[in-house]
mmCIF file of C-alpha atoms in Angstrom:
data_model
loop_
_atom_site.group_PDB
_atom_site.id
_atom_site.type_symbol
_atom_site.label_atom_id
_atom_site.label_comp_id
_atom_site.label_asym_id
_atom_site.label_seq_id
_atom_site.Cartn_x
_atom_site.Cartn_y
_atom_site.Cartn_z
ATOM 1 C CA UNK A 1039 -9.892 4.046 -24.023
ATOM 2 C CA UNK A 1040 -6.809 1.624 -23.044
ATOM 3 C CA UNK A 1041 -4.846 4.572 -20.785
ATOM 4 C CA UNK A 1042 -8.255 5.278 -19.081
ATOM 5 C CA UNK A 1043 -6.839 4.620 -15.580
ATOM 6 C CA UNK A 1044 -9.647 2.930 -13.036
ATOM 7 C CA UNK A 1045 -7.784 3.910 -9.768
ATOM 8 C CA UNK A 1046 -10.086 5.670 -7.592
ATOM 9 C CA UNK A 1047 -7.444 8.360 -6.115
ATOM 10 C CA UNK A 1048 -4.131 8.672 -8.408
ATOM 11 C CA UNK A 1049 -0.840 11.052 -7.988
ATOM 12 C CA UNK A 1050 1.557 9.671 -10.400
ATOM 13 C CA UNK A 1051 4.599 10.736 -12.517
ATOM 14 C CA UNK A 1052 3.744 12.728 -15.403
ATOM 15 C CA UNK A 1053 4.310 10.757 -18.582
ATOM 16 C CA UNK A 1054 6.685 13.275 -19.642
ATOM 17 C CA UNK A 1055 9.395 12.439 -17.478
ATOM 18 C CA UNK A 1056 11.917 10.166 -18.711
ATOM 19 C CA UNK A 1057 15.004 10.376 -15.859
ATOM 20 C CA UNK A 1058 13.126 8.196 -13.522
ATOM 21 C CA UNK A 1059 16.684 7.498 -11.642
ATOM 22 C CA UNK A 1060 16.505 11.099 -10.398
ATOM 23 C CA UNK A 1061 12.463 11.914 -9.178
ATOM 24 C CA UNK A 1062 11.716 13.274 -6.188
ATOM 25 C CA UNK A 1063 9.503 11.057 -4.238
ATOM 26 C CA UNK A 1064 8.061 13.741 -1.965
ATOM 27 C CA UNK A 1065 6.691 15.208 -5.050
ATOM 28 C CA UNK A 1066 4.540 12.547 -5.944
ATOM 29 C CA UNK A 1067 2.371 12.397 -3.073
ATOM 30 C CA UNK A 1068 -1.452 11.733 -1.671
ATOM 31 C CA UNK A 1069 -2.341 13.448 1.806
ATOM 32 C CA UNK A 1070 -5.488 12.691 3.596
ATOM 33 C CA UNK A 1071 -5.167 14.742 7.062
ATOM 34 C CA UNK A 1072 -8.984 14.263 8.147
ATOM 35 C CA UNK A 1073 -12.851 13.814 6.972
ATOM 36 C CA UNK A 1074 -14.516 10.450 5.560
ATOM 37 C CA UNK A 1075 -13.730 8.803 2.590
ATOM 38 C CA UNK A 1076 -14.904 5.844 0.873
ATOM 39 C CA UNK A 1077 -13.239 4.421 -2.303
ATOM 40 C CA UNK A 1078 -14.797 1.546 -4.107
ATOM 41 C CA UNK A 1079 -12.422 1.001 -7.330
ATOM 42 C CA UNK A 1080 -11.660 -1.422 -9.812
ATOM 43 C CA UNK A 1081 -8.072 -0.680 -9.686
ATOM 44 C CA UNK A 1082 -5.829 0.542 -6.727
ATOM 45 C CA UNK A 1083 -8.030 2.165 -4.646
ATOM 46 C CA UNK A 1084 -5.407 4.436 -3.448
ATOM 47 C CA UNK A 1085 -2.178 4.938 -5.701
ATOM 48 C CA UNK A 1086 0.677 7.212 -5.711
ATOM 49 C CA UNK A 1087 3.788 6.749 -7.677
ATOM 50 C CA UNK A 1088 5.911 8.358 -5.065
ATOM 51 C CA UNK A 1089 4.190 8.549 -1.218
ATOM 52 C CA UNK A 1090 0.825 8.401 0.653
ATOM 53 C CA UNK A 1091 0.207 9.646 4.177
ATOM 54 C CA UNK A 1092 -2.727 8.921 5.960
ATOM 55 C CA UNK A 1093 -2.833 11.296 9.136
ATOM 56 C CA UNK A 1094 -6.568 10.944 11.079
ATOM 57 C CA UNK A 1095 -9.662 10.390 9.355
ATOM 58 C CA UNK A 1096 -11.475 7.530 8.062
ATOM 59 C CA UNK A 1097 -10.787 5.852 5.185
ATOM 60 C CA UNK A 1098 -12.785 2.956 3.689
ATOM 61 C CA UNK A 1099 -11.676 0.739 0.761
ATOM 62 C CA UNK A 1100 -12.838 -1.821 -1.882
ATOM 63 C CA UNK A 1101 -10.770 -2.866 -4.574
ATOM 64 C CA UNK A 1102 -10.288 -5.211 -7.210
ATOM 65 C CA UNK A 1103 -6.760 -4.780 -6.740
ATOM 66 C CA UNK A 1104 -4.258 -3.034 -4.149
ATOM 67 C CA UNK A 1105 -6.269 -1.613 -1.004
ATOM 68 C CA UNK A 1106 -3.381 1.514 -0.565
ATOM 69 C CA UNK A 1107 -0.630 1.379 -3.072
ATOM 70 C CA UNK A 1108 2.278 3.943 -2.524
ATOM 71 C CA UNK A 1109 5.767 2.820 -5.020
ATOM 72 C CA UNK A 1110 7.615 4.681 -2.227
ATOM 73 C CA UNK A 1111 6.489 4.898 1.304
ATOM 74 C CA UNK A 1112 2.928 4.587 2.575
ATOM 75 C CA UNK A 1113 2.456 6.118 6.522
ATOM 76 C CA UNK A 1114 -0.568 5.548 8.159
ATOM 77 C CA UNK A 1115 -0.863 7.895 11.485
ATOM 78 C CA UNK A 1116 -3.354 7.804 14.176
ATOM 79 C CA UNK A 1117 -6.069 7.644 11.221
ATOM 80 C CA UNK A 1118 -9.171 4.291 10.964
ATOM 81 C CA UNK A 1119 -8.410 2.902 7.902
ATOM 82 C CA UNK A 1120 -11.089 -0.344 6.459
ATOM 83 C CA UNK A 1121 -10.146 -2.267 3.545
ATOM 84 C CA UNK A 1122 -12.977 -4.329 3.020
ATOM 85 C CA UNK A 1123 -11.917 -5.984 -0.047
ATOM 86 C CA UNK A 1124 -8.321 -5.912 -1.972
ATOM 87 C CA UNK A 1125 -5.967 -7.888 -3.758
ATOM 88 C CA UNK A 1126 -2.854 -6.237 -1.591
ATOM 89 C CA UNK A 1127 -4.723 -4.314 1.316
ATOM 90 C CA UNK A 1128 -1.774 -2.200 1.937
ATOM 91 C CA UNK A 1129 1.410 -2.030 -0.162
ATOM 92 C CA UNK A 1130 4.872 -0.163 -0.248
ATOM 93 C CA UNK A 1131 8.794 -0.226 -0.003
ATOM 94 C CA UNK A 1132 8.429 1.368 3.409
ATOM 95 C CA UNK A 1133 5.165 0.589 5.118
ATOM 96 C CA UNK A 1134 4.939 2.623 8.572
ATOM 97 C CA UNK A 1135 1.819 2.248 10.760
ATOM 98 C CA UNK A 1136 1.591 4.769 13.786
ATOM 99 C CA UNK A 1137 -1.077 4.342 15.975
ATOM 100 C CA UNK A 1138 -4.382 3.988 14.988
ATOM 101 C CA UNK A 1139 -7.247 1.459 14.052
ATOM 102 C CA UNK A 1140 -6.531 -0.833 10.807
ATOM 103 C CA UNK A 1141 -9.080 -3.283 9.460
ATOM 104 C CA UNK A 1142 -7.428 -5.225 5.894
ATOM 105 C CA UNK A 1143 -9.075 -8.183 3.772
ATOM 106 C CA UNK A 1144 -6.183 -8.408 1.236
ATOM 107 C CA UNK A 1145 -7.057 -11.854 -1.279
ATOM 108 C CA UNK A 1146 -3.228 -12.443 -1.411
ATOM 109 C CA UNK A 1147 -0.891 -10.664 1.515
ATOM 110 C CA UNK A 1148 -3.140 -8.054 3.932
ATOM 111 C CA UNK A 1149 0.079 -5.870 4.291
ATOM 112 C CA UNK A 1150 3.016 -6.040 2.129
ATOM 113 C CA UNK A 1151 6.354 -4.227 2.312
ATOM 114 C CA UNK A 1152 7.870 -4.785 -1.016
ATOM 115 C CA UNK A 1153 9.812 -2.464 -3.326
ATOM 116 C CA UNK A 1154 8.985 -1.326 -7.001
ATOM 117 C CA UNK A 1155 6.432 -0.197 -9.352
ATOM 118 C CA UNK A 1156 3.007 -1.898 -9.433
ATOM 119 C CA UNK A 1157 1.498 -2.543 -12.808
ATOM 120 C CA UNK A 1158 -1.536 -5.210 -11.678
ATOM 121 C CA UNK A 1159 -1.919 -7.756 -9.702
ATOM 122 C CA UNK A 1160 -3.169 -9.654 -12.315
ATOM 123 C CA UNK A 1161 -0.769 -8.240 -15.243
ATOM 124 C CA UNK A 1162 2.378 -10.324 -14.501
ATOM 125 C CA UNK A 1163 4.198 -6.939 -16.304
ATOM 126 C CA UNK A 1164 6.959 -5.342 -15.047
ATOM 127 C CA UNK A 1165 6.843 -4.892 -11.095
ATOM 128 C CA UNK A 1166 4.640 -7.111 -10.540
ATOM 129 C CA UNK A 1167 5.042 -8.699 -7.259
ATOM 130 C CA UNK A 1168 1.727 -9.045 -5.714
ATOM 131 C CA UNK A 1169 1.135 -12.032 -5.652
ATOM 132 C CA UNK A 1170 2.166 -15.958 -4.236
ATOM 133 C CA UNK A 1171 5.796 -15.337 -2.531
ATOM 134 C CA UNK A 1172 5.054 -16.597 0.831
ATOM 135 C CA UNK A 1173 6.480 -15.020 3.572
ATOM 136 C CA UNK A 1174 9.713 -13.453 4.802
ATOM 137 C CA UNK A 1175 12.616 -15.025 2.346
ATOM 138 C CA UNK A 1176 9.787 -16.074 0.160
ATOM 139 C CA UNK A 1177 10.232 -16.214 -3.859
ATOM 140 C CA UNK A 1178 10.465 -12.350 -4.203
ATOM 141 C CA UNK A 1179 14.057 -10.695 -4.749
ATOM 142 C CA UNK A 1180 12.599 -7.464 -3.014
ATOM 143 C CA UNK A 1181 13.113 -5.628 -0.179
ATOM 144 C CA UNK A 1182 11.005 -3.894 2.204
ATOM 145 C CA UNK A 1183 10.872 -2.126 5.415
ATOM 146 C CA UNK A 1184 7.350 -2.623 7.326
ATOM 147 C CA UNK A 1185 7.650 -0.874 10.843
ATOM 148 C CA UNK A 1186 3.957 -0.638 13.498
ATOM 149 C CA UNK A 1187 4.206 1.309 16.157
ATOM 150 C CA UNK A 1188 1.087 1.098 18.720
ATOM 151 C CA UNK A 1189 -2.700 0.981 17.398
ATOM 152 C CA UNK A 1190 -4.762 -2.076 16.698
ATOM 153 C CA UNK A 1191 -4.591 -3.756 13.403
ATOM 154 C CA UNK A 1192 -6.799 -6.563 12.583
ATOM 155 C CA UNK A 1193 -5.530 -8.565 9.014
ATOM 156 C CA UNK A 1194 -7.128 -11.335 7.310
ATOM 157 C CA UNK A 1195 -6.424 -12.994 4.062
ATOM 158 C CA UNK A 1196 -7.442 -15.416 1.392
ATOM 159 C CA UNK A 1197 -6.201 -18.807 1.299
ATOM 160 C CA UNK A 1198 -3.395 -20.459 -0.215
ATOM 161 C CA UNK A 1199 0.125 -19.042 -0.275
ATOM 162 C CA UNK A 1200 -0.698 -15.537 1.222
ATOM 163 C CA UNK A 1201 0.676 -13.520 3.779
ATOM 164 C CA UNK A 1202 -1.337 -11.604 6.534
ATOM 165 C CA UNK A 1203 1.975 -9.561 6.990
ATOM 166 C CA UNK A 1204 4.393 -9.941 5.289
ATOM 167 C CA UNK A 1205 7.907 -8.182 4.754
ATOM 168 C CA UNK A 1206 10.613 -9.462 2.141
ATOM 169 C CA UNK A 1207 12.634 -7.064 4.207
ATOM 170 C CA UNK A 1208 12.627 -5.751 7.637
ATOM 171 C CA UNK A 1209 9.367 -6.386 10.023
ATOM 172 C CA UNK A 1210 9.324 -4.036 13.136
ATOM 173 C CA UNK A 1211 6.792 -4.019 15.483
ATOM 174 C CA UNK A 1212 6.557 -1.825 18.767
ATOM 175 C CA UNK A 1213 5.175 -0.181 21.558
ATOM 176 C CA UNK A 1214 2.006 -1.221 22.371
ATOM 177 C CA UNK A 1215 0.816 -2.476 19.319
ATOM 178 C CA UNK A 1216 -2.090 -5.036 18.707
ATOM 179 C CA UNK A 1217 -1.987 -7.182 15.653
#
């Protein structure tokens, strides 16, 4: 049917809940502390409506649309994380990378710290800022706090006006970090 959802792993707000102003985030969440997955999804691989934390483990991603999606905060600690194929490889309000190994393909920005709901990439609905606002002070009225802290991140996009990292907000990059 038309609500069928084709995310491959979901945690979202009920539908009952109306007093959005007043959710707590930490509620909403997706925790993967270990093992080997592998996602291939026609949708958001990954999506939570609140928070995802990746802590060790491996984690391997296709997707006809957003790689990791979190609305709120997306962490991604000490774990090997592959997006082979995405729209958005990895996308939240606060995007914090700690350590680690990283490998994105993202068709429009390979990391993107933006705030607000995602609908689609493709939609052009409500929230949707996925895609073609260049880099920091691009055509986006977001905000959004990207922070690495040591690992090795590899990035590569499609052409055109994409971002391999890109931050409508605050970038932060430190330790010893390879990008």
């Amino acid at each position: 049917s038309g609500t069928d959802s084709l995310k491959g792993i979901k945690a979202s707000i009920p539908s009952t809940v109306t007093d959005y102003e007043n959710i707590n985030m930490n509620m909403v969440y997706i925790k993967i502390s270990g093992g080997t997955i592998k996602v291939n999804a026609r949708d958001d691989a990954v999506h939570s409506g609140g928070n995802v934390e990746i802590k060790g483990g491996e984690v391997e991603i296709a997707s006809d649309d957003d790689g990791i999606h979190a609305d709120n905060e997306l962490y991604i600690i000490n774990g090997t994380v592959n997006v082979t194929n995405s729209f958005e490889g990895l996308e939240a309000w606060y995007l914090t990378v700690t350590g680690g190994v990283t490998s994105v393909f993202g068709r429009d920005d390979g990391w993107n710290a933006a705030g607000g709901a995602d609908s689609s990439a493709s939609s052009g609905g409500p929230g949707d800022w996925g895609g073609g606002h260049g880099g920091p002070g691009g055509g986006s009225s977001s905000t959004g706090y990207l922070t690495v802290s040591g690992g090795i991140h590899y990035v590569k996009t499609g052409s055109g006006d994409v971002d391999g990292i890109d931050s409508n907000g605050t970038l932060t990059i430190s330790d010893p970090a390879v990008v």
